[in-house]
Short mmCIF file of C-alpha atoms and ligand atoms in Angstrom, two decimals:
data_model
loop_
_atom_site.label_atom_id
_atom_site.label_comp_id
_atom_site.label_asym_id
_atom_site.label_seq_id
_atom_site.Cartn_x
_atom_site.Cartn_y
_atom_site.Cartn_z
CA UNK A 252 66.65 91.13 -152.08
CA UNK A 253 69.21 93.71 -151.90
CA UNK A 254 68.96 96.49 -155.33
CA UNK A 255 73.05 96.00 -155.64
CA UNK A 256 73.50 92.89 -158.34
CA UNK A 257 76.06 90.16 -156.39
CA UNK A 258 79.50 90.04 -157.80
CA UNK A 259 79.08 87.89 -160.89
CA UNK A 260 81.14 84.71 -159.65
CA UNK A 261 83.61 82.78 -161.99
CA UNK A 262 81.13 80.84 -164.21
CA UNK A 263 80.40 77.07 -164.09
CA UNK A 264 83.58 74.26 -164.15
CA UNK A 265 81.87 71.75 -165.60
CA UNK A 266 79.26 73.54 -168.27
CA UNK A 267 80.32 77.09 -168.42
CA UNK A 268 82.19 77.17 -171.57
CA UNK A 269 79.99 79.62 -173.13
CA UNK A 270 79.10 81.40 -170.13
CA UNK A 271 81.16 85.13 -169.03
CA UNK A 272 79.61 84.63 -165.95
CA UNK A 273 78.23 82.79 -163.24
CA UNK A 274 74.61 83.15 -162.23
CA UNK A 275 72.75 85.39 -159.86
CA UNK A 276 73.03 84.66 -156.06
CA UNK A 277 68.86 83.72 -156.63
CA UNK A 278 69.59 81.82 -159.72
CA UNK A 279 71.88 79.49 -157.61
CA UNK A 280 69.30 79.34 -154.70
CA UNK A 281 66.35 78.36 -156.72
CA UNK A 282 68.69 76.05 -158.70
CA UNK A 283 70.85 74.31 -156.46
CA UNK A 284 69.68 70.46 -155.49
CA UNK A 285 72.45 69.66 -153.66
CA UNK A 286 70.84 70.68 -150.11
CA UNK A 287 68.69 67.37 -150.46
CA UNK A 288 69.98 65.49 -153.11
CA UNK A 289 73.42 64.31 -151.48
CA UNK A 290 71.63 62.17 -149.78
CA UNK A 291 71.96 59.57 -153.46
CA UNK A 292 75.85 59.90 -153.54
CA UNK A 293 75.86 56.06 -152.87
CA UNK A 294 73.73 55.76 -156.00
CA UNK A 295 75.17 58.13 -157.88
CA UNK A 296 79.10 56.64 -157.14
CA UNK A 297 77.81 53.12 -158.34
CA UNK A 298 76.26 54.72 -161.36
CA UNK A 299 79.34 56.24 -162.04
CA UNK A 300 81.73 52.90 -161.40
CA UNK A 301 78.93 50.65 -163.51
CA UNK A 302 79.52 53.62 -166.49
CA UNK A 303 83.53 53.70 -166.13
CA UNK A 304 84.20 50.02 -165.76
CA UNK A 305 81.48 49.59 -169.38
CA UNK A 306 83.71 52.53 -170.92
CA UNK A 307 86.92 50.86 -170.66
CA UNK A 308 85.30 47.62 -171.02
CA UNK A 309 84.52 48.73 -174.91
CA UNK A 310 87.36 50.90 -175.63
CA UNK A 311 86.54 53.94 -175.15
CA UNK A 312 88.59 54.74 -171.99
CA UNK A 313 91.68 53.11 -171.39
CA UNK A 314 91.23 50.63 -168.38
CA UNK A 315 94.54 52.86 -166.85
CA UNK A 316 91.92 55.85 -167.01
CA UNK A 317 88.97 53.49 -165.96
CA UNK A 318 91.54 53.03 -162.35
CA UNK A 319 92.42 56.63 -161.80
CA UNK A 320 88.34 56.70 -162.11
CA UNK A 321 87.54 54.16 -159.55
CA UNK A 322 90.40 55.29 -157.28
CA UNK A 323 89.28 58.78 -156.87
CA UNK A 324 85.67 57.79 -157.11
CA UNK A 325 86.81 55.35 -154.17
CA UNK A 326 88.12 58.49 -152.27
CA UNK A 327 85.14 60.75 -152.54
CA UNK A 328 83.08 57.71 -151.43
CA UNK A 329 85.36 57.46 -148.59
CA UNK A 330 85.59 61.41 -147.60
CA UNK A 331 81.56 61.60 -148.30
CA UNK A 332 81.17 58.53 -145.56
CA UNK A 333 83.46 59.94 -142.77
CA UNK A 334 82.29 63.75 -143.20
CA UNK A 335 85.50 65.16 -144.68
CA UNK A 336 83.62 66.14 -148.02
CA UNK A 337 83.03 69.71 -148.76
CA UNK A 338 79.46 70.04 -150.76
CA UNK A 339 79.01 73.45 -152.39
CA UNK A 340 76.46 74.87 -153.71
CA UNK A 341 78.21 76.20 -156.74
CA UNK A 342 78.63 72.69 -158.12
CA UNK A 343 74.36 72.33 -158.08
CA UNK A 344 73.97 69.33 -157.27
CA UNK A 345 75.76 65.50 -156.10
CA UNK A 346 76.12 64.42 -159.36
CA UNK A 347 78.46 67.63 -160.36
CA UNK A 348 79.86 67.71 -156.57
CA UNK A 349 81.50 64.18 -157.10
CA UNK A 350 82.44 65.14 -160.68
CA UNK A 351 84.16 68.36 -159.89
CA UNK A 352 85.87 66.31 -157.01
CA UNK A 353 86.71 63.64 -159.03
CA UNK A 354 88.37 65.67 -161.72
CA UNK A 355 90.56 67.53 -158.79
CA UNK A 356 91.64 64.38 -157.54
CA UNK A 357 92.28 62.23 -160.97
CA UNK A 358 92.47 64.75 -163.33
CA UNK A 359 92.35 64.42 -167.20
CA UNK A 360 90.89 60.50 -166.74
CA UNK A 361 88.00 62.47 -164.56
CA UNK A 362 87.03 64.28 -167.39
CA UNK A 363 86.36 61.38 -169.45
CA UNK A 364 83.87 59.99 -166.95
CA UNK A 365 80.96 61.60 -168.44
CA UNK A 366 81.65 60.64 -172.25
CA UNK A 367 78.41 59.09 -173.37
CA UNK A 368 76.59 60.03 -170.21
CA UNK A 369 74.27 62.90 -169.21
CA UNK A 370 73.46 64.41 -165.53
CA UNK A 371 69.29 63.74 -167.54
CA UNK A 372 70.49 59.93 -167.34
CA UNK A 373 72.66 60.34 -164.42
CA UNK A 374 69.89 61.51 -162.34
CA UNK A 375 66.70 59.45 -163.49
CA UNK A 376 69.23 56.34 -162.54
CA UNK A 377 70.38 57.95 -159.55
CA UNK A 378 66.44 58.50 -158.19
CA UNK A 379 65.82 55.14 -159.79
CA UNK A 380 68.16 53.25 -157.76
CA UNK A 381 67.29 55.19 -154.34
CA UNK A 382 63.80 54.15 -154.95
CA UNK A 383 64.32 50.76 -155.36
CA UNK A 384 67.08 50.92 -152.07
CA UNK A 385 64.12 52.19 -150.45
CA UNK A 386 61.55 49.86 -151.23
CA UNK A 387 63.97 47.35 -150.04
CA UNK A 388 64.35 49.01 -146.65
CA UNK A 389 60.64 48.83 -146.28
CA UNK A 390 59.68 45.41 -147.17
CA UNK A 391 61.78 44.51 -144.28
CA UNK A 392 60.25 46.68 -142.00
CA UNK A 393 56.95 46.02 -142.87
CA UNK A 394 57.72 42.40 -142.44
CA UNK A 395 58.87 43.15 -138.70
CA UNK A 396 55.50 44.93 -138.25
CA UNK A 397 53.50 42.16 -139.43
CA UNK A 398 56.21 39.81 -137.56
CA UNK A 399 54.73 42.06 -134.66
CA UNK A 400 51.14 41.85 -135.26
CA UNK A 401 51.02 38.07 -135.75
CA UNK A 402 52.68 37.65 -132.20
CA UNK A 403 49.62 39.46 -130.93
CA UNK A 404 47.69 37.48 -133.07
CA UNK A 405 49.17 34.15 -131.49
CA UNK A 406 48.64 35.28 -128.27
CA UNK A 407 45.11 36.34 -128.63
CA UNK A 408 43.66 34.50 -131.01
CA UNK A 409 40.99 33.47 -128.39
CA UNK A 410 40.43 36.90 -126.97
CA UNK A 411 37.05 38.10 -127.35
CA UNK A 412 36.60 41.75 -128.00
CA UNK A 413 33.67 44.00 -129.80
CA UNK A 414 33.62 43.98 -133.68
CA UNK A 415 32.36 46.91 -134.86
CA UNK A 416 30.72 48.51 -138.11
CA UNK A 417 29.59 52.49 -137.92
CA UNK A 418 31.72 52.06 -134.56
CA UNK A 419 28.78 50.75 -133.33
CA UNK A 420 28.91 47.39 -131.23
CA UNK A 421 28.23 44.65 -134.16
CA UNK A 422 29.43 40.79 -133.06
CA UNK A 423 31.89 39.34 -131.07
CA UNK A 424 35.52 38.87 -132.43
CA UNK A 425 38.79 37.99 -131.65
CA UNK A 426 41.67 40.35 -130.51
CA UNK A 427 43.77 38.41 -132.90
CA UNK A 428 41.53 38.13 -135.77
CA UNK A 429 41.43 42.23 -135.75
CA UNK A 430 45.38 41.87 -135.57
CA UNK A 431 44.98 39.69 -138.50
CA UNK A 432 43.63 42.27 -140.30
CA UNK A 433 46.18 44.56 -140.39
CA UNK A 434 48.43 41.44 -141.42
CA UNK A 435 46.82 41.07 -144.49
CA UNK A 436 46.73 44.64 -145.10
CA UNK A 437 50.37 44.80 -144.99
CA UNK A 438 50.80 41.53 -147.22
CA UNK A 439 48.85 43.90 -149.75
CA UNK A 440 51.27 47.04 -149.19
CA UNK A 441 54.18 44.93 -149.75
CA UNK A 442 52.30 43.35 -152.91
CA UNK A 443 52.11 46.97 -153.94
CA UNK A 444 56.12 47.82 -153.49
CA UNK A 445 56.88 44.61 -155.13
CA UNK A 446 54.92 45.28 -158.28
CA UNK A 447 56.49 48.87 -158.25
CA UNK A 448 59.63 47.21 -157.89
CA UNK A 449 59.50 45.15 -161.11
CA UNK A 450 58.29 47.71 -163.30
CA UNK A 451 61.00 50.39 -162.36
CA UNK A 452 63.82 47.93 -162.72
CA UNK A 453 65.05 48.84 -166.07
CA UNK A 454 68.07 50.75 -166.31
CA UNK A 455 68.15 54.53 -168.04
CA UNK A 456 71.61 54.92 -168.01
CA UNK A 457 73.40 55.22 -171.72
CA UNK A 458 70.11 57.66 -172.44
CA UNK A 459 72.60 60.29 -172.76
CA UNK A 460 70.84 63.72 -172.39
CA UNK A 461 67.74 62.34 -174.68
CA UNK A 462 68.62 60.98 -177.57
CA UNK A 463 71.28 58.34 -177.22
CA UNK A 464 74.94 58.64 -177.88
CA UNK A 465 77.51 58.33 -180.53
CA UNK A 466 80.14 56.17 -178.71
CA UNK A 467 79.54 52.51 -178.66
CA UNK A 468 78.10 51.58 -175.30
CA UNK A 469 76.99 48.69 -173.70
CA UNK A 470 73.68 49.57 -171.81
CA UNK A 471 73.33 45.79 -171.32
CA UNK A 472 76.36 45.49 -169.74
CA UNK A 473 75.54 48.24 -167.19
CA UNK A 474 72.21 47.64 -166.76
CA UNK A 475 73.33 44.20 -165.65
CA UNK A 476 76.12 45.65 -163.00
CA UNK A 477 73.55 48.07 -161.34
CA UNK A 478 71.01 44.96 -160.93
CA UNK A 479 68.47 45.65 -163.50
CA UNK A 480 66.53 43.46 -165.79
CA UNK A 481 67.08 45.38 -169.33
CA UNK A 482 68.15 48.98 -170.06
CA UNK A 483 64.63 51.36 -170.74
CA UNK A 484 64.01 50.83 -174.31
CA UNK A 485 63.47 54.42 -175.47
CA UNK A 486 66.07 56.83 -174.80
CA UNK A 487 63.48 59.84 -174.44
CA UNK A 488 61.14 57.57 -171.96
CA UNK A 489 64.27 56.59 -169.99
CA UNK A 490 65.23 60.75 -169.16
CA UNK A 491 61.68 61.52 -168.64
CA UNK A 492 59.92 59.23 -166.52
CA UNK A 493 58.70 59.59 -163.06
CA UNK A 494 55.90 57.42 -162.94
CA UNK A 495 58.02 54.96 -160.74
CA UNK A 496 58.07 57.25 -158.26
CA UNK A 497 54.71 58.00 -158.31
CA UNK A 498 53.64 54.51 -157.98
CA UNK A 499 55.98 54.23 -155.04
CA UNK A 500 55.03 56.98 -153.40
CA UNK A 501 50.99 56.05 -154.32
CA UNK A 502 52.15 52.64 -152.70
CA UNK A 503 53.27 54.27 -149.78
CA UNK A 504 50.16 56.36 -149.04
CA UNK A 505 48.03 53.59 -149.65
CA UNK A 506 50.76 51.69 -146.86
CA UNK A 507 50.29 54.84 -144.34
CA UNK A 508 46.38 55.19 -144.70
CA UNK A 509 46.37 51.11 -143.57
CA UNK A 510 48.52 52.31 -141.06
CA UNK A 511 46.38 55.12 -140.07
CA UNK A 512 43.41 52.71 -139.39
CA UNK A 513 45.54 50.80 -136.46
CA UNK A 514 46.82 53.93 -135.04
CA UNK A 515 43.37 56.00 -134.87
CA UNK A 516 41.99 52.18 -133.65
CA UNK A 517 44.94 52.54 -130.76
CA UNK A 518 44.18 55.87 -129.98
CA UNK A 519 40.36 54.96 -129.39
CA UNK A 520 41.15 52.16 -127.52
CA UNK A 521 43.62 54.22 -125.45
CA UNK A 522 40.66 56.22 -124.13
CA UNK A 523 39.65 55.72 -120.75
CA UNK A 524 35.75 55.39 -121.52
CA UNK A 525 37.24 52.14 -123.70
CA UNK A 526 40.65 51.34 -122.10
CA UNK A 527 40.66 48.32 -124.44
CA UNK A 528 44.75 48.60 -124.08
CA UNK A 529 47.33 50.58 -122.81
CA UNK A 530 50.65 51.33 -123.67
CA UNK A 531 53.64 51.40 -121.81
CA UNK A 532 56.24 54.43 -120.74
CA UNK A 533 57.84 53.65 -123.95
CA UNK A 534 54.94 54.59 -126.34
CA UNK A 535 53.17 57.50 -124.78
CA UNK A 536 53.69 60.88 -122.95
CA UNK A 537 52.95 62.84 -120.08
CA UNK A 538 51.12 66.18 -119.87
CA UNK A 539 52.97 69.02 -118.88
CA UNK A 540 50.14 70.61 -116.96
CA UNK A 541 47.57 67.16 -116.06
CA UNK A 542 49.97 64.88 -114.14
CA UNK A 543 47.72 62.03 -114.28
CA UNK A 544 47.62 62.06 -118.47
CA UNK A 545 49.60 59.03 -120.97
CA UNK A 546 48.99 60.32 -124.61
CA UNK A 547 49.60 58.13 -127.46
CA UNK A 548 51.54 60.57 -129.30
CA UNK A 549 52.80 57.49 -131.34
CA UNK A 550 49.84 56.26 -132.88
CA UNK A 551 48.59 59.94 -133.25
CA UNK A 552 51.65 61.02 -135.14
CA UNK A 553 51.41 57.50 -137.43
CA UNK A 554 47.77 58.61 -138.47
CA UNK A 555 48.77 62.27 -139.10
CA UNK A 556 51.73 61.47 -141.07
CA UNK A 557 49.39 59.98 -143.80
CA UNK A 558 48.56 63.59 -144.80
CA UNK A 559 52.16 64.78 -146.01
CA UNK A 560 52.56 61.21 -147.12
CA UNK A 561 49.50 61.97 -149.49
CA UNK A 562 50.58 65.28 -149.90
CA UNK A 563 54.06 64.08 -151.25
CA UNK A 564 52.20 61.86 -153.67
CA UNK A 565 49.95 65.07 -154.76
CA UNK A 566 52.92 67.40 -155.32
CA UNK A 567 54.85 65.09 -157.59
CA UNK A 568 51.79 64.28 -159.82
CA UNK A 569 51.09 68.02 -160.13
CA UNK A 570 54.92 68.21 -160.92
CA UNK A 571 54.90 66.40 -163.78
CA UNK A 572 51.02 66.98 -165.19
CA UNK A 573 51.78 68.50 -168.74
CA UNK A 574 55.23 68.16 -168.61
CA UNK A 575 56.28 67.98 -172.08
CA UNK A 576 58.83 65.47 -172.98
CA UNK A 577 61.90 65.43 -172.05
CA UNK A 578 63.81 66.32 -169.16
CA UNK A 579 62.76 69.47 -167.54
CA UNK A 580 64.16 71.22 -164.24
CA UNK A 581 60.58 70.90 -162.27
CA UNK A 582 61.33 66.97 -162.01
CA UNK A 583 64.42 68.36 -159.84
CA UNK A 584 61.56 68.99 -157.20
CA UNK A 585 60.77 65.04 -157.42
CA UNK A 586 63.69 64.65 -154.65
CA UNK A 587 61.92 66.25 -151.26
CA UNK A 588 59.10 64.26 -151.67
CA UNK A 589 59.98 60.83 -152.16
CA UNK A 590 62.76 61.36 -149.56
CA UNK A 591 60.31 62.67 -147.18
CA UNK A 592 57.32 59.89 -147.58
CA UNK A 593 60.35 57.25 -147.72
CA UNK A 594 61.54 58.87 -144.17
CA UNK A 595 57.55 59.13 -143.24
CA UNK A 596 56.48 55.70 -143.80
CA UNK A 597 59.69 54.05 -142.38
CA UNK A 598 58.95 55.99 -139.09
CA UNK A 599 55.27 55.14 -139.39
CA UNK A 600 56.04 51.00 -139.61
CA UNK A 601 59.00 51.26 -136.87
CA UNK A 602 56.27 52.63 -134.42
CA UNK A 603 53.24 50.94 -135.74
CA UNK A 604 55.57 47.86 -134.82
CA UNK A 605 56.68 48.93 -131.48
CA UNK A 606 53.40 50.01 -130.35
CA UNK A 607 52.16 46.88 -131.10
CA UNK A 608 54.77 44.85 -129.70
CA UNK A 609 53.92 46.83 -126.52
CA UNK A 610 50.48 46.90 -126.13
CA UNK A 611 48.89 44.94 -123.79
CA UNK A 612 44.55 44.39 -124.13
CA UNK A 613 42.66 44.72 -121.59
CA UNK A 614 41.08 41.25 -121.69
CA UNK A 615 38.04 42.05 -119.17
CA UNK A 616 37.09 45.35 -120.86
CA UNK A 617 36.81 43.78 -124.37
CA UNK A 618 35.44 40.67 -123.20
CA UNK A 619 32.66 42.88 -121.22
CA UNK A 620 31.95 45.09 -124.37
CA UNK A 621 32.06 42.28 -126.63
CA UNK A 622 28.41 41.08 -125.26
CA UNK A 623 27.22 44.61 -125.25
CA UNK A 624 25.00 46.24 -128.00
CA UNK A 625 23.03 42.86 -128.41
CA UNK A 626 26.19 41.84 -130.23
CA UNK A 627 24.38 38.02 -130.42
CA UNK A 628 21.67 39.38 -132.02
CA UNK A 629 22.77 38.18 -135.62
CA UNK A 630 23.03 34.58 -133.77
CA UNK A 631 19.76 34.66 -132.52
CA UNK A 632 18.46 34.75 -136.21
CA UNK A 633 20.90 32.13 -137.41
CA UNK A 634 19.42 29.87 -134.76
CA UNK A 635 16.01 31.02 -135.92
CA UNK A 636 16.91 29.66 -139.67
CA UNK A 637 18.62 26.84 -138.38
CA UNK A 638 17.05 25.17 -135.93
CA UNK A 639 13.14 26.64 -136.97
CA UNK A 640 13.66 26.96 -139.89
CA UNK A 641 12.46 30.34 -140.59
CA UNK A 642 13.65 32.00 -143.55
CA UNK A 643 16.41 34.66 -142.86
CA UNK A 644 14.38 37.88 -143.25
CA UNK A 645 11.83 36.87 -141.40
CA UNK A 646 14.45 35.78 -138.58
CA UNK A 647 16.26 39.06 -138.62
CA UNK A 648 12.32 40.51 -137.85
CA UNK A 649 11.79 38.38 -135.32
CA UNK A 650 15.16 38.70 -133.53
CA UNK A 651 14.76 42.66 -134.45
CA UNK A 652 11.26 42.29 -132.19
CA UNK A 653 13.19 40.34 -129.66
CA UNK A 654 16.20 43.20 -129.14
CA UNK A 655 13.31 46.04 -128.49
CA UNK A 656 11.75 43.53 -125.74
CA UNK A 657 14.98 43.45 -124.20
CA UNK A 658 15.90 46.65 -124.33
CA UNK A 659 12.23 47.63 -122.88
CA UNK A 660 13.17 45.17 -120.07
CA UNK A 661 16.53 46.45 -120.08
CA UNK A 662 18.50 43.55 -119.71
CA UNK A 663 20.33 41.98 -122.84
CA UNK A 664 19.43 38.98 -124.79
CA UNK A 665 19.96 36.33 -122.63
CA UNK A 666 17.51 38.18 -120.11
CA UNK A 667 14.48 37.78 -121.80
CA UNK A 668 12.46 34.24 -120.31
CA UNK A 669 11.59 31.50 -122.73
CA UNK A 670 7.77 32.97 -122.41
CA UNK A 671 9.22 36.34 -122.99
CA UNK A 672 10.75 35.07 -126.08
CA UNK A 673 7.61 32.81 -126.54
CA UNK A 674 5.44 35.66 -126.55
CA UNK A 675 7.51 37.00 -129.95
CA UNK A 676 8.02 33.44 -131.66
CA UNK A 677 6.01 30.87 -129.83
CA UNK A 678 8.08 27.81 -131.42
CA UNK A 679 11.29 29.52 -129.65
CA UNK A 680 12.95 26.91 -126.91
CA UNK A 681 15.30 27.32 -123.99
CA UNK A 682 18.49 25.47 -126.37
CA UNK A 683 18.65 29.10 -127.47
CA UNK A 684 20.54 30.22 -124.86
CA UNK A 685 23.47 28.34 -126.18
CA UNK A 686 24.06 30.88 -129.06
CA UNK A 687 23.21 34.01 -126.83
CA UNK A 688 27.26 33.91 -125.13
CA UNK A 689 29.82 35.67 -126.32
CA UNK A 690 31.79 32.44 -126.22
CA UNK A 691 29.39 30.28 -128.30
CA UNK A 692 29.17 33.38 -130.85
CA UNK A 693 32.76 33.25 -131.31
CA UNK A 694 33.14 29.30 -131.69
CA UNK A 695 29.88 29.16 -134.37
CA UNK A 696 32.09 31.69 -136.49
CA UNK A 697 33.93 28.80 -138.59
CA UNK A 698 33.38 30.19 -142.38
CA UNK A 699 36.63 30.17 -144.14
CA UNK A 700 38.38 33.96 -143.04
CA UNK A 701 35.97 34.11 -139.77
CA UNK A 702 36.54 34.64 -136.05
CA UNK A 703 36.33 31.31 -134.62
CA UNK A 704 39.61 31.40 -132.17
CA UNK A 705 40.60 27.70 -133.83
CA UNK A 706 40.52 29.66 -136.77
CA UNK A 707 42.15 32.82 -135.86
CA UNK A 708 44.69 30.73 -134.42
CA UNK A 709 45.73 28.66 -137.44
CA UNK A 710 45.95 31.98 -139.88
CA UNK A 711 48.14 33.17 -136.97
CA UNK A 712 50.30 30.05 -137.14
CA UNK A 713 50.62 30.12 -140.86
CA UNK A 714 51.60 33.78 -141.14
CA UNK A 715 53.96 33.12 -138.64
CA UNK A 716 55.72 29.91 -140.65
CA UNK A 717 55.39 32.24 -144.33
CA UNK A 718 56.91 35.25 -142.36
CA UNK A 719 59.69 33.13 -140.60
N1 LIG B 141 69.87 68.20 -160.23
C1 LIG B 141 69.19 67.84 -161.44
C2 LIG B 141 67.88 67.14 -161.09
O1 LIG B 141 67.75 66.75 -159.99
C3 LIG B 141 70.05 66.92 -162.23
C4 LIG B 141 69.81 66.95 -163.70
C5 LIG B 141 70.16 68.26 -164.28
N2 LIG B 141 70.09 68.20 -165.71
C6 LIG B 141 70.17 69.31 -166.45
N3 LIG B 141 70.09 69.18 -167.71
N4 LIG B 141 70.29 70.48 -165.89
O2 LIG B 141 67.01 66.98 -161.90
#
């Protein structure tokens, strides 16, 4: 910083009554919001219109200032929306930027706008109603994404591939039943938004700057035009909270580490030691220097854009740890975060769905993989307890016996001779073979929520008729 002090501007329009002077070139730096938080003049013009239209509604504008109001609000919305708005830093942030504005254009009525109302109010509805606009934004999406997921679903329900636990080759499943899961994940993510939905839709406006106000209000009235359920019930609460947001953003990195799972899945699968799918032009890149390379920058970026997702969710908790009631200037730095994991996680669904729209699996590599491992092994016992009647630990021995035979022979399962077998569990027969394919694996799956293709078809259909 330079040693000469700045030229003390003029001080503040709107709050500078008692000030000589305005504030230090680093005092308006540090304070200003408006850099990020224009981004809520929508909300912050319909909080304004909801407040004007209540204000004349119970006297205390006249409804001739209430027009001038809504006419020049109208304007800035208008000049805002086609780029002809000026936003200085001077005026802080959007909520005095459209107030300064407003006054220039409408004069005296414009300075009757904020008569029972405080920018504390202002901005916890402001934040409130961008949240909500946002979870809005991504139920949809994540309804395309699951839209996308079940059509992959559809297609291969039947599709064998490897199932894995510890990555290791487990039993045979379906290409769409592992779709599936990721379609029930996101039913769960969207349960999550929903739930933060409800709870933050209860209007703070009419908190005034903590307390309440004098003038005779109707919070009902805008609570009701700004599509809440109630106005907050404690004026303090209503200024101070930000546990909305943390729930939202807590949804959302719960949302992105799903996510994550499919996209680290997609890069693995990518590989060419797997090459369980590719992806087209449209989802990967080349290598500047290895001309052969396609790099699934996609699904890589969707699985590292969990950590400033989480990291959002971190910085506004630590925000507002021991904040003492009420408003204080650190929940100012609520905005960059839930802007940026609302930005984060739309980008994240938008290419989680196009990847999977675009993927195509390599049906002979899974299928080949899927018998691999001794991934039958677990139907060998169940024949064992079935049809021998051996209890189940005792099976899972005797199959256990059975995989090292094969594995000394090196051939899989369905290599071993009946006398091999034989020489393991004598009572074993040759109808054993009929549970050692990947095929009859797959079918003997039937338990509600398991892999049987019939199965994985059906859940497929019926997410497909709930999703529409
Ligand atoms: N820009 C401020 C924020 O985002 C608005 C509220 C300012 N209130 C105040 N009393 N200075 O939190």
């Amino acid at each position: 910083m330079p040693d000469t002090p700045s030229p003390s501007p003029a001080a503040n329009a709107l709050w500078g009554g008692r000030f000589a002077a305005g504030p230090a070139a680093i005092m308006q730096e540090i304070n200003a919001s408006i850099g990020f938080d224009q981004r809520m003049w929508r909300q912050d013009i319909a909080g304004s219109r909801a407040h004007a239209a209540m204000l004349a509604a119970q006297g205390i504008i006249t409804e001739a200032d209430r027009d001038a109001i809504l006419d020049g609000l109208a304007q800035v919305a208008a000049d805002i929306e086609s780029g002809a708005f000026t936003f200085a830093t001077e005026r802080e942030d959007i909520h005095m930027n459209v107030e300064a504005r407003l006054i220039e254009l409408a004069g005296d009525p414009g300075r009757r706008l904020h008569t029972g109302r405080s920018r504390n109010d202002q901005v916890a509805l402001d934040v409130r109603l961008w949240v909500r606009d946002a979870i809005d934004a991504l139920d949809v999406q994540s309804a395309d994404c699951m839209r996308a997921l079940v059509a992959q679903a559809e297609a291969h329900a039947a599709t064998p591939m490897p199932g894995f636990t510890h990555l290791q080759i487990a039993q045979p499943i379906t290409f769409g039943h592992h779709m599936l899961a990721f379609v029930e994940m996101l039913a769960r993510d969207r349960g999550r938004f929903a739930d933060c939905r409800a709870r933050l839709n209860e209007c703070p406006l009419g908190a005034a700057a903590l307390a309440g106000t004098s003038f005779p209000i109707d919070r009902h009235a805008t609570a009701a035009a700004l599509g809440f359920d109630r106005p907050m019930a404690n004026s303090l609460d209503a200024v101070s909270a930000r546990d909305y947001a943390i729930e939202f953003m807590a949804a959302a990195a719960t949302c992105a580490a799903n996510l994550s799972r499919l996209a680290e899945e997609i890069v693995i699968w990518m590989s060419a030691p797997w090459r369980f799918v590719t992806l087209s032009d449209a989802f990967t890149t080349g290598s500047s220097i290895m001309p052969q390379k396609r790099n699934p920058d996609a699904a890589e970026l969707v699985r590292a854009k969990t950590g400033r997702i989480n990291g959002n969710l971190v910085a506004l908790l630590t925000v507002m740890k021991g904040l003492p009631l009420t408003y204080g200037k650190d929940m100012q730095e609520d905005k960059e975060p839930i802007f940026d994991t609302a930005d984060s996680l739309a980008l994240c669904l938008a290419a989680t769905a196009g990847m999977v729209r675009d993927l195509r699996p390599n049906v002979e590599a899974m299928r080949r993989w899927a018998g691999e491992g001794f991934a039958t092994a677990t139907d060998l016992a169940d024949w064992l307890v079935r049809v021998l009647g051996l209890p189940f630990r005792t099976a899972h021995h005797v199959t256990g016996r059975l995989v090292a035979a094969a594995e000394a022979k090196g051939t899989d399962l369905a290599g071993l001779t009946v006398a091999e077998m034989q020489a393991v569990e004598p009572r074993i027969t040759a109808d054993v073979y009929s549970v050692l394919t990947v095929e009859a694996s797959l079918a003997s799956r039937v338990s509600y929520g398991g892999t049987a293709p019939a199965q994985v078809a059906a859940q497929a259909q019926a997410w497909r008729e709930r999703l529409g």
